Amino acid sequence: MNKRINDMVEKINADFATLFKEGYAQLEAGCGMRMNGARQEAFKKFMELGGIPHEKEDYMYANLLPVFGKNYNVVLKYIPQEVDMNEVFRCSVTDMATTPILTVNGWWFADNLVNELPEEVVVCSMREASLRYPDVFLEHYNKYAIAAKQDGLVSLNTAFAQDGVFVYVPDEVVLERPLQIINLLRAKGDLMCYQRNMIVLGRHAKVTMLVCDHTLSNQNFLMNNVTEVHMGDSAHLDYYQVQNQHMGASQINSLFVSECRNSVFDSNILTLNGGFIRNNMYVSLNGEGGESNLYGMYIMDKNQVVDNYSNIDHIAPHCVSNELFKGVMDDSALANFSGRIRVRPNAQKTEAYQANNNLLLSDTARVNSKPQLVIDADDVKCSHGASVGQIDEEAMFYLRSRGIGKDEARMMMMFGFAHDIIQHVKLEPLRDKIDDLIEKRLRGELSKCYNCMLQCKK
């Protein structure tokens, strides 16, 4: 590492150390003992790991220094924001009623009205939950995020995060209406934010969740977001995320899922816009008969960067995991994919499949793909693979020979490539919405937050 990079890393880490020391009283204010009790050890771990990752294998192709090197403000207390969903922003899915929940800059929106939920279901802010439900926090908070023991950015979140969304669905409860978490970024200056979320599902609980990430102002943003999920026996979670932010917004999302016996976790992450996006996905299949399905689609252009990292840990026997990520890259965009499947000695009869396929539309777009299998059991069915290619010229010729124009034929090819991911969205209204978003993105019509009246960075 040369001296310039070394000096930059040392300055960033020193700034974090000063902020943590001087702002510690504010970090603790309004949070429960379990959240606050983890802060000191987490920040110590962050520093022991070298602070901002810059030579770590898991971040080999992701240059984080330009992302962290900006002069961000960090707000350590809640600042009320005026957000009118009806007038300023509407993240709607036609013909699908949802329960909307807003966060602004990582904080629970004070005017959230969580209605029409079963009485025993709890949906509230993390700060409130840390005080009202200490037993749940003691059992689950920061228990699953330790899977990323070598990722200092997760420790940084544990040290600084003060709020987010808490969801508790007890045994046997099925939510008929999807929960829609809308994460908004809005500020008058460049801002670094931290958000922490917890989802706890009891036995046989079933939930659909839609997460939408958007920006409402033109500043540079850096969001560090960690979500921990516990799934009881035979629980089922459908988890969809749509990332659509402007070029000045960077985000690091870390999702940790702990599955018990016969639980099913289905996820689909759609990345449409953003300056730098890192998605970390950790899944632990702890109980026999568990199933995990990870799907993702990213469409990037200009100088955008998307970095997807997954770690699926097969601990128990008779579990299944499927993973398919596909990308369309144009201009000088960069996509990184690193997927790791581990099958432990006792995880016999495992079935695990992983694939990453990419379509390059320019000579300057780049992809780094690294699928991995670590198998310590002998009775398994596992496979992995990756591909990087360009549009099939023979298929293009076939479409053109049928009277289809060049641009429309190109669109049809790209949309067909993306369809493998879209078809795994189970809710038809949501699937239609994602179809629409992807088509607009491929046509270059989705240059700012969808349905937002504000003109943001492109």
Tab-separated table of C-alpha atoms in Angstrom:
chain	number	residue	atom	x	y	z
A	1	MET	CA	0.000	0.000	0.000
A	2	ASN	CA	1.546	3.316	-1.030
A	3	LYS	CA	1.935	6.248	1.323
A	4	ARG	CA	-0.946	8.280	-0.138
A	5	ILE	CA	-3.436	5.475	0.410
A	6	ASN	CA	-2.011	4.753	3.841
A	7	ASP	CA	-2.365	8.408	4.862
A	8	MET	CA	-5.956	8.501	3.587
A	9	VAL	CA	-6.912	5.355	5.503
A	10	GLU	CA	-5.294	6.641	8.692
A	11	LYS	CA	-7.129	9.966	8.419
A	12	ILE	CA	-10.522	8.333	7.841
A	13	ASN	CA	-10.006	5.956	10.766
A	14	ALA	CA	-8.768	8.785	13.013
A	15	ASP	CA	-11.859	10.841	12.152
A	16	PHE	CA	-14.084	7.918	13.128
A	17	ALA	CA	-12.207	7.513	16.410
A	18	THR	CA	-12.668	11.197	17.239
A	19	LEU	CA	-16.354	11.116	16.302
A	20	PHE	CA	-16.987	8.000	18.387
A	21	LYS	CA	-15.261	9.452	21.439
A	22	GLU	CA	-16.774	12.920	21.273
A	23	GLY	CA	-20.252	11.768	20.282
A	24	TYR	CA	-20.583	8.755	22.575
A	25	ALA	CA	-23.063	10.381	24.949
A	26	GLN	CA	-25.328	11.218	22.013
A	27	LEU	CA	-24.997	7.696	20.621
A	28	GLU	CA	-26.250	6.239	23.903
A	29	ALA	CA	-29.143	8.666	24.368
A	30	GLY	CA	-32.539	7.035	23.916
A	31	CYS	CA	-31.223	3.528	23.191
A	32	GLY	CA	-31.552	0.427	25.351
A	33	MET	CA	-28.756	-1.315	27.215
A	34	ARG	CA	-28.331	-4.097	24.637
A	35	MET	CA	-27.669	-1.662	21.799
A	36	ASN	CA	-25.402	0.546	23.882
A	37	GLY	CA	-23.610	-2.372	25.483
A	38	ALA	CA	-22.315	-3.542	22.104
A	39	ARG	CA	-20.884	-0.208	20.949
A	40	GLN	CA	-17.456	-0.107	22.602
A	41	GLU	CA	-16.512	-3.661	21.648
A	42	ALA	CA	-17.757	-3.128	18.097
A	43	PHE	CA	-15.679	0.010	17.573
A	44	LYS	CA	-12.643	-1.727	19.054
A	45	LYS	CA	-13.176	-4.545	16.545
A	46	PHE	CA	-13.478	-2.028	13.697
A	47	MET	CA	-10.096	-0.535	14.560
A	48	GLU	CA	-8.455	-3.945	15.109
A	49	LEU	CA	-9.529	-4.966	11.602
A	50	GLY	CA	-7.773	-1.919	10.183
A	51	GLY	CA	-10.793	0.347	9.940
A	52	ILE	CA	-12.104	0.951	6.427
A	53	PRO	CA	-11.482	-2.210	4.344
A	54	HIS	CA	-8.781	-1.540	1.782
A	55	GLU	CA	-6.795	-4.780	1.486
A	56	LYS	CA	-9.443	-7.322	2.477
A	57	GLU	CA	-10.135	-10.281	0.199
A	58	ASP	CA	-13.909	-9.821	0.426
A	59	TYR	CA	-13.493	-6.212	-0.782
A	60	MET	CA	-10.779	-7.025	-3.298
A	61	TYR	CA	-12.448	-5.295	-6.248
A	62	ALA	CA	-14.255	-2.566	-4.316
A	63	ASN	CA	-12.359	0.685	-3.794
A	64	LEU	CA	-13.992	2.191	-0.708
A	65	LEU	CA	-11.623	5.109	-0.217
A	66	PRO	CA	-13.369	7.486	-2.663
A	67	VAL	CA	-16.674	6.504	-1.027
A	68	PHE	CA	-15.504	7.258	2.524
A	69	GLY	CA	-13.148	10.068	1.568
A	70	LYS	CA	-15.841	12.735	1.204
A	71	ASN	CA	-16.483	15.369	3.864
A	72	TYR	CA	-19.749	13.998	5.272
A	73	ASN	CA	-21.758	15.268	8.191
A	74	VAL	CA	-22.803	12.613	10.710
A	75	VAL	CA	-25.952	13.409	12.674
A	76	LEU	CA	-26.023	11.682	16.074
A	77	LYS	CA	-29.494	12.803	17.095
A	78	TYR	CA	-32.915	12.703	15.498
A	79	ILE	CA	-33.750	15.750	13.385
A	80	PRO	CA	-37.427	15.924	12.363
A	81	GLN	CA	-37.970	15.866	8.608
A	82	GLU	CA	-40.990	17.004	6.638
A	83	VAL	CA	-41.933	14.261	4.212
A	84	ASP	CA	-45.364	14.130	2.597
A	85	MET	CA	-45.785	10.791	0.857
A	86	ASN	CA	-48.737	12.033	-1.163
A	87	GLU	CA	-47.078	15.183	-2.486
A	88	VAL	CA	-43.319	14.566	-2.592
A	89	PHE	CA	-42.795	10.856	-2.965
A	90	ARG	CA	-44.908	7.834	-3.723
A	91	CYS	CA	-43.379	4.357	-3.892
A	92	SER	CA	-46.603	2.634	-4.923
A	93	VAL	CA	-47.410	-0.719	-6.430
A	94	THR	CA	-50.669	-0.656	-8.391
A	95	ASP	CA	-53.327	-3.090	-7.159
A	96	MET	CA	-51.257	-4.102	-4.121
A	97	ALA	CA	-52.090	-2.676	-0.702
A	98	THR	CA	-49.087	-2.432	1.607
A	99	THR	CA	-48.356	-1.203	5.115
A	100	PRO	CA	-45.869	1.659	4.478
A	101	ILE	CA	-43.096	2.417	6.983
A	102	LEU	CA	-40.725	5.336	6.401
A	103	THR	CA	-37.202	5.914	7.587
A	104	VAL	CA	-35.397	9.194	6.898
A	105	ASN	CA	-31.583	9.214	7.050
A	106	GLY	CA	-31.648	5.975	9.036
A	107	TRP	CA	-34.203	7.158	11.610
A	108	TRP	CA	-37.770	5.979	12.113
A	109	PHE	CA	-40.090	8.665	10.670
A	110	ALA	CA	-41.943	10.243	13.589
A	111	ASP	CA	-45.264	10.437	11.708
A	112	ASN	CA	-45.405	6.753	10.758
A	113	LEU	CA	-48.877	5.296	11.279
A	114	VAL	CA	-48.710	1.506	11.402
A	115	ASN	CA	-52.329	0.402	11.079
A	116	GLU	CA	-54.310	-2.720	10.241
A	117	LEU	CA	-51.862	-5.193	11.759
A	118	PRO	CA	-52.789	-8.065	14.074
A	119	GLU	CA	-52.710	-6.889	17.681
A	120	GLU	CA	-49.841	-9.177	18.647
A	121	VAL	CA	-47.560	-7.952	15.834
A	122	VAL	CA	-45.011	-5.264	16.741
A	123	VAL	CA	-43.681	-2.800	14.169
A	124	CYS	CA	-41.838	0.173	15.648
A	125	SER	CA	-38.503	1.965	15.792
A	126	MET	CA	-35.394	0.156	16.964
A	127	ARG	CA	-34.882	2.731	19.706
A	128	GLU	CA	-38.357	2.127	21.084
A	129	ALA	CA	-38.017	-1.650	20.784
A	130	SER	CA	-34.651	-1.651	22.574
A	131	LEU	CA	-36.369	-0.089	25.594
A	132	ARG	CA	-39.756	-1.839	25.505
A	133	TYR	CA	-38.616	-5.358	24.528
A	134	PRO	CA	-35.254	-5.916	26.224
A	135	ASP	CA	-35.705	-9.715	26.291
A	136	VAL	CA	-36.037	-9.890	22.501
A	137	PHE	CA	-32.991	-7.661	22.113
A	138	LEU	CA	-30.985	-9.761	24.516
A	139	GLU	CA	-31.812	-12.879	22.508
A	140	HIS	CA	-31.314	-11.549	18.979
A	141	TYR	CA	-29.499	-8.188	18.729
A	142	ASN	CA	-26.013	-8.493	17.205
A	143	LYS	CA	-26.248	-12.284	17.406
A	144	TYR	CA	-26.320	-12.938	13.662
A	145	ALA	CA	-24.176	-10.033	12.453
A	146	ILE	CA	-21.150	-11.727	14.020
A	147	ALA	CA	-21.150	-13.959	10.913
A	148	ALA	CA	-19.285	-11.052	9.304
A	149	LYS	CA	-16.570	-11.155	11.935
A	150	GLN	CA	-13.926	-9.926	9.487
A	151	ASP	CA	-16.007	-7.056	8.068
A	152	GLY	CA	-15.229	-3.852	9.934
A	153	LEU	CA	-18.126	-1.992	8.289
A	154	VAL	CA	-20.641	-4.188	10.115
A	155	SER	CA	-18.833	-3.447	13.389
A	156	LEU	CA	-18.927	0.247	12.475
A	157	ASN	CA	-22.695	0.022	12.140
A	158	THR	CA	-23.013	-1.669	15.545
A	159	ALA	CA	-20.942	1.126	17.054
A	160	PHE	CA	-22.871	4.041	15.500
A	161	ALA	CA	-26.404	2.922	14.583
A	162	GLN	CA	-29.148	4.393	16.780
A	163	ASP	CA	-32.390	3.645	14.990
A	164	GLY	CA	-34.152	1.747	12.251
A	165	VAL	CA	-37.098	-0.631	11.904
A	166	PHE	CA	-38.093	-3.400	14.328
A	167	VAL	CA	-40.562	-6.110	13.258
A	168	TYR	CA	-41.810	-8.915	15.482
A	169	VAL	CA	-44.343	-11.449	14.189
A	170	PRO	CA	-45.217	-14.159	16.739
A	171	ASP	CA	-45.954	-17.848	16.216
A	172	GLU	CA	-48.635	-18.854	13.708
A	173	VAL	CA	-49.302	-15.275	12.504
A	174	VAL	CA	-49.577	-14.616	8.771
A	175	LEU	CA	-49.478	-10.996	7.552
A	176	GLU	CA	-51.867	-10.719	4.631
A	177	ARG	CA	-50.608	-7.273	3.634
A	178	PRO	CA	-46.912	-6.771	2.717
A	179	LEU	CA	-44.786	-4.495	4.881
A	180	GLN	CA	-43.181	-1.776	2.752
A	181	ILE	CA	-40.112	-0.139	4.259
A	182	ILE	CA	-39.229	3.057	2.388
A	183	ASN	CA	-35.721	4.286	3.210
A	184	LEU	CA	-35.365	7.944	2.254
A	185	LEU	CA	-32.226	10.092	2.247
A	186	ARG	CA	-32.715	13.837	2.518
A	187	ALA	CA	-30.367	16.574	3.746
A	188	LYS	CA	-29.016	20.066	3.037
A	189	GLY	CA	-25.395	18.893	3.146
A	190	ASP	CA	-23.445	15.703	2.425
A	191	LEU	CA	-24.454	13.078	4.978
A	192	MET	CA	-23.268	9.733	6.366
A	193	CYS	CA	-26.037	7.640	7.956
A	194	TYR	CA	-26.374	4.430	9.948
A	195	GLN	CA	-29.468	2.266	10.175
A	196	ARG	CA	-30.099	-0.949	12.099
A	197	ASN	CA	-33.087	-3.222	11.558
A	198	MET	CA	-34.332	-6.387	13.236
A	199	ILE	CA	-36.922	-8.871	11.966
A	200	VAL	CA	-38.013	-11.697	14.272
A	201	LEU	CA	-40.459	-14.293	12.967
A	202	GLY	CA	-41.966	-16.952	15.223
A	203	ARG	CA	-42.856	-20.529	14.294
A	204	HIS	CA	-45.049	-20.796	11.180
A	205	ALA	CA	-45.102	-16.992	10.802
A	206	LYS	CA	-45.320	-15.693	7.247
A	207	VAL	CA	-44.407	-12.199	6.018
A	208	THR	CA	-43.806	-10.418	2.722
A	209	MET	CA	-41.528	-7.376	2.890
A	210	LEU	CA	-40.710	-4.789	0.235
A	211	VAL	CA	-37.764	-2.449	0.867
A	212	CYS	CA	-37.368	0.663	-1.307
A	213	ASP	CA	-34.206	2.816	-1.181
A	214	HIS	CA	-34.477	6.371	-2.552
A	215	THR	CA	-32.911	9.832	-2.357
A	216	LEU	CA	-34.933	13.042	-2.048
A	217	SER	CA	-32.171	15.645	-2.325
A	218	ASN	CA	-29.094	16.307	-4.418
A	219	GLN	CA	-26.343	15.842	-1.809
A	220	ASN	CA	-23.759	13.075	-1.483
A	221	PHE	CA	-24.893	10.306	0.863
A	222	LEU	CA	-23.287	7.251	2.429
A	223	MET	CA	-25.653	4.795	4.140
A	224	ASN	CA	-24.403	1.884	6.274
A	225	ASN	CA	-27.431	-0.357	6.849
A	226	VAL	CA	-27.490	-3.668	8.772
A	227	THR	CA	-30.539	-5.956	9.040
A	228	GLU	CA	-30.706	-9.056	11.237
A	229	VAL	CA	-33.414	-11.665	10.616
A	230	HIS	CA	-34.389	-14.608	12.800
A	231	MET	CA	-36.780	-17.190	11.350
A	232	GLY	CA	-38.414	-19.726	13.648
A	233	ASP	CA	-39.373	-23.274	12.630
A	234	SER	CA	-41.392	-23.318	9.375
A	235	ALA	CA	-41.388	-19.505	9.120
A	236	HIS	CA	-41.539	-17.955	5.649
A	237	LEU	CA	-40.169	-14.581	4.574
A	238	ASP	CA	-40.404	-13.119	1.066
A	239	TYR	CA	-37.945	-10.219	0.973
A	240	TYR	CA	-37.792	-7.814	-1.990
A	241	GLN	CA	-35.508	-4.790	-2.257
A	242	VAL	CA	-35.481	-2.062	-4.929
A	243	GLN	CA	-32.399	0.184	-4.950
A	244	ASN	CA	-32.937	3.363	-6.971
A	245	GLN	CA	-30.766	6.272	-5.855
A	246	HIS	CA	-28.808	8.980	-7.633
A	247	MET	CA	-25.126	8.902	-8.588
A	248	GLY	CA	-24.047	10.751	-5.451
A	249	ALA	CA	-25.534	8.128	-3.142
A	250	SER	CA	-23.510	5.195	-1.863
A	251	GLN	CA	-24.813	2.427	0.334
A	252	ILE	CA	-23.485	-0.605	2.153
A	253	ASN	CA	-26.264	-3.059	2.991
A	254	SER	CA	-25.597	-6.088	5.175
A	255	LEU	CA	-28.373	-8.658	5.573
A	256	PHE	CA	-28.044	-11.525	8.066
A	257	VAL	CA	-30.590	-14.345	8.061
A	258	SER	CA	-30.690	-17.172	10.614
A	259	GLU	CA	-33.049	-19.985	9.626
A	260	CYS	CA	-34.460	-22.701	11.859
A	261	ARG	CA	-35.978	-26.034	10.862
A	262	ASN	CA	-38.094	-26.059	7.651
A	263	SER	CA	-38.025	-22.262	7.283
A	264	VAL	CA	-38.010	-20.654	3.820
A	265	PHE	CA	-36.266	-17.389	2.937
A	266	ASP	CA	-36.877	-15.977	-0.551
A	267	SER	CA	-35.148	-12.739	-1.544
A	268	ASN	CA	-34.888	-10.670	-4.684
A	269	ILE	CA	-32.667	-7.577	-4.872
A	270	LEU	CA	-33.133	-5.217	-7.810
A	271	THR	CA	-30.370	-2.614	-8.254
A	272	LEU	CA	-31.348	0.108	-10.722
A	273	ASN	CA	-29.313	3.200	-9.840
A	274	GLY	CA	-26.685	4.403	-7.402
A	275	GLY	CA	-23.105	5.600	-7.256
A	276	PHE	CA	-21.593	2.753	-5.214
A	277	ILE	CA	-23.711	-0.110	-3.864
A	278	ARG	CA	-22.427	-2.996	-1.772
A	279	ASN	CA	-24.847	-5.771	-0.824
A	280	ASN	CA	-23.679	-8.298	1.783
A	281	MET	CA	-25.935	-11.340	2.245
A	282	TYR	CA	-25.284	-13.896	4.975
A	283	VAL	CA	-27.612	-16.879	5.386
A	284	SER	CA	-27.212	-19.608	8.011
A	285	LEU	CA	-29.285	-22.763	7.525
A	286	ASN	CA	-29.273	-23.993	11.104
A	287	GLY	CA	-32.206	-26.425	11.058
A	288	GLU	CA	-32.961	-29.483	8.965
A	289	GLY	CA	-35.154	-28.877	5.933
A	290	GLY	CA	-34.395	-25.161	5.582
A	291	GLU	CA	-34.491	-23.420	2.211
A	292	SER	CA	-32.893	-20.214	0.980
A	293	ASN	CA	-33.351	-18.600	-2.437
A	294	LEU	CA	-31.285	-15.525	-3.299
A	295	TYR	CA	-32.007	-13.736	-6.573
A	296	GLY	CA	-30.667	-10.437	-7.837
A	297	MET	CA	-30.719	-8.215	-10.909
A	298	TYR	CA	-28.471	-5.178	-11.417
A	299	ILE	CA	-28.534	-2.730	-14.329
A	300	MET	CA	-25.714	-0.190	-14.213
A	301	ASP	CA	-24.189	2.403	-16.526
A	302	LYS	CA	-21.977	5.520	-16.483
A	303	ASN	CA	-19.376	4.995	-13.700
A	304	GLN	CA	-21.695	3.175	-11.309
A	305	VAL	CA	-20.402	0.331	-9.160
A	306	VAL	CA	-22.392	-2.578	-7.734
A	307	ASP	CA	-20.732	-5.138	-5.487
A	308	ASN	CA	-22.701	-8.227	-4.388
A	309	TYR	CA	-21.254	-10.553	-1.765
A	310	SER	CA	-23.014	-13.633	-0.399
A	311	ASN	CA	-22.146	-16.268	2.181
A	312	ILE	CA	-24.543	-19.215	2.534
A	313	ASP	CA	-23.683	-21.532	5.419
A	314	HIS	CA	-25.224	-25.016	5.293
A	315	ILE	CA	-24.989	-26.200	8.890
A	316	ALA	CA	-27.878	-28.698	9.083
A	317	PRO	CA	-28.710	-31.625	6.743
A	318	HIS	CA	-31.435	-31.784	4.100
A	319	CYS	CA	-31.317	-28.057	3.256
A	320	VAL	CA	-31.551	-26.356	-0.134
A	321	SER	CA	-30.104	-23.088	-1.396
A	322	ASN	CA	-30.457	-21.472	-4.803
A	323	GLU	CA	-28.614	-18.352	-5.874
A	324	LEU	CA	-28.861	-16.538	-9.198
A	325	PHE	CA	-27.594	-13.002	-9.854
A	326	LYS	CA	-27.671	-11.400	-13.294
A	327	GLY	CA	-26.382	-8.053	-14.494
A	328	VAL	CA	-26.533	-5.733	-17.501
A	329	MET	CA	-23.581	-3.359	-17.645
A	330	ASP	CA	-23.058	-0.366	-19.934
A	331	ASP	CA	-20.596	2.538	-20.361
A	332	SER	CA	-17.795	2.256	-17.742
A	333	ALA	CA	-19.868	0.579	-15.036
A	334	LEU	CA	-18.313	-2.052	-12.766
A	335	ALA	CA	-19.989	-5.097	-11.234
A	336	ASN	CA	-18.408	-7.408	-8.671
A	337	PHE	CA	-19.898	-10.686	-7.517
A	338	SER	CA	-18.434	-12.939	-4.841
A	339	GLY	CA	-20.575	-15.850	-3.666
A	340	ARG	CA	-19.488	-18.417	-1.117
A	341	ILE	CA	-21.376	-21.587	-0.238
A	342	ARG	CA	-20.107	-23.599	2.704
A	343	VAL	CA	-21.359	-27.113	3.422
A	344	ARG	CA	-20.366	-28.324	6.877
A	345	PRO	CA	-19.581	-31.963	7.745
A	346	ASN	CA	-23.002	-32.667	9.278
A	347	ALA	CA	-24.926	-31.041	6.431
A	348	GLN	CA	-25.465	-34.227	4.424
A	349	LYS	CA	-28.072	-34.304	1.643
A	350	THR	CA	-27.451	-30.628	0.916
A	351	GLU	CA	-28.510	-29.199	-2.425
A	352	ALA	CA	-26.828	-25.904	-3.311
A	353	TYR	CA	-26.747	-24.096	-6.640
A	354	GLN	CA	-25.097	-20.793	-7.498
A	355	ALA	CA	-24.768	-18.817	-10.739
A	356	ASN	CA	-23.774	-15.310	-11.806
A	357	ASN	CA	-24.414	-14.237	-15.409
A	358	ASN	CA	-23.529	-10.868	-16.915
A	359	LEU	CA	-24.242	-9.034	-20.145
A	360	LEU	CA	-21.803	-6.321	-21.279
A	361	LEU	CA	-23.096	-3.625	-23.621
A	362	SER	CA	-19.817	-1.733	-24.065
A	363	ASP	CA	-16.102	-2.432	-24.318
A	364	THR	CA	-15.423	-0.427	-21.158
A	365	ALA	CA	-17.934	-2.092	-18.812
A	366	ARG	CA	-16.296	-4.549	-16.400
A	367	VAL	CA	-17.294	-7.551	-14.314
A	368	ASN	CA	-15.397	-9.500	-11.664
A	369	SER	CA	-17.101	-12.762	-10.703
A	370	LYS	CA	-15.941	-15.240	-8.067
A	371	PRO	CA	-18.363	-18.066	-7.208
A	372	GLN	CA	-17.005	-20.421	-4.530
A	373	LEU	CA	-17.876	-23.788	-2.975
A	374	VAL	CA	-16.400	-25.102	0.276
A	375	ILE	CA	-17.730	-28.630	0.787
A	376	ASP	CA	-16.904	-30.721	3.865
A	377	ALA	CA	-19.682	-33.318	3.396
A	378	ASP	CA	-19.713	-36.211	0.922
A	379	ASP	CA	-23.434	-36.723	0.157
A	380	VAL	CA	-24.390	-33.451	-1.531
A	381	LYS	CA	-25.513	-31.959	-4.843
A	382	CYS	CA	-23.730	-28.666	-5.441
A	383	SER	CA	-22.819	-26.581	-8.466
A	384	HIS	CA	-21.648	-23.091	-9.267
A	385	GLY	CA	-20.783	-21.069	-12.329
A	386	ALA	CA	-20.340	-17.642	-13.885
A	387	SER	CA	-20.562	-16.117	-17.347
A	388	VAL	CA	-19.733	-12.768	-18.928
A	389	GLY	CA	-20.753	-12.071	-22.505
A	390	GLN	CA	-22.253	-9.711	-25.033
A	391	ILE	CA	-25.564	-9.680	-26.887
A	392	ASP	CA	-25.936	-12.721	-29.139
A	393	GLU	CA	-25.450	-11.444	-32.689
A	394	GLU	CA	-27.249	-14.444	-34.229
A	395	ALA	CA	-30.310	-13.811	-32.076
A	396	MET	CA	-30.143	-10.120	-33.008
A	397	PHE	CA	-29.991	-11.060	-36.699
A	398	TYR	CA	-33.031	-13.318	-36.268
A	399	LEU	CA	-35.071	-10.516	-34.682
A	400	ARG	CA	-33.944	-7.959	-37.273
A	401	SER	CA	-34.887	-10.362	-40.073
A	402	ARG	CA	-38.419	-10.413	-38.663
A	403	GLY	CA	-38.725	-6.660	-39.172
A	404	ILE	CA	-37.861	-5.592	-35.627
A	405	GLY	CA	-35.779	-2.415	-35.384
A	406	LYS	CA	-32.244	-2.537	-33.973
A	407	ASP	CA	-33.010	-0.644	-30.754
A	408	GLU	CA	-36.177	-2.623	-30.052
A	409	ALA	CA	-34.415	-5.924	-30.767
A	410	ARG	CA	-31.659	-4.945	-28.365
A	411	MET	CA	-34.282	-4.116	-25.732
A	412	MET	CA	-36.003	-7.467	-26.225
A	413	MET	CA	-32.711	-9.306	-25.780
A	414	MET	CA	-31.887	-7.464	-22.579
A	415	PHE	CA	-35.367	-7.863	-21.143
A	416	GLY	CA	-35.317	-11.573	-21.924
A	417	PHE	CA	-31.987	-11.839	-20.115
A	418	ALA	CA	-33.510	-10.220	-17.037
A	419	HIS	CA	-36.649	-12.332	-17.061
A	420	ASP	CA	-35.020	-15.231	-15.165
A	421	ILE	CA	-34.899	-12.971	-12.119
A	422	ILE	CA	-38.257	-11.239	-12.537
A	423	GLN	CA	-40.183	-14.507	-12.733
A	424	HIS	CA	-39.209	-15.343	-9.147
A	425	VAL	CA	-41.237	-12.398	-7.804
A	426	LYS	CA	-44.334	-14.135	-6.466
A	427	LEU	CA	-46.737	-11.214	-6.136
A	428	GLU	CA	-48.165	-10.384	-9.568
A	429	PRO	CA	-48.700	-6.616	-8.923
A	430	LEU	CA	-45.139	-6.319	-7.649
A	431	ARG	CA	-43.835	-8.380	-10.553
A	432	ASP	CA	-45.613	-6.050	-13.005
A	433	LYS	CA	-44.124	-3.036	-11.221
A	434	ILE	CA	-40.606	-4.485	-11.409
A	435	ASP	CA	-41.153	-5.335	-15.079
A	436	ASP	CA	-42.023	-1.680	-15.641
A	437	LEU	CA	-39.032	-0.423	-13.648
A	438	ILE	CA	-36.588	-2.672	-15.501
A	439	GLU	CA	-37.985	-1.720	-18.903
A	440	LYS	CA	-37.711	1.980	-18.055
A	441	ARG	CA	-34.177	1.463	-16.770
A	442	LEU	CA	-33.078	-0.424	-19.872
A	443	ARG	CA	-34.551	2.319	-22.063
A	444	GLY	CA	-32.681	4.968	-20.077
A	445	GLU	CA	-35.899	6.522	-18.779
A	446	LEU	CA	-35.273	5.906	-15.080
A	447	SER	CA	-32.598	8.514	-14.414
A	448	LYS	CA	-33.965	9.641	-11.070
A	449	CYS	CA	-36.030	8.235	-8.253
A	450	TYR	CA	-39.187	6.785	-9.706
A	451	ASN	CA	-42.281	8.982	-9.241
A	452	CYS	CA	-40.279	11.613	-7.358
A	453	MET	CA	-40.914	15.293	-8.122
A	454	LEU	CA	-37.367	16.316	-7.239
A	455	GLN	CA	-34.617	16.386	-9.848
A	456	CYS	CA	-31.555	14.661	-8.389
A	457	LYS	CA	-28.106	13.782	-9.624
A	458	LYS	CA	-27.832	11.541	-12.676
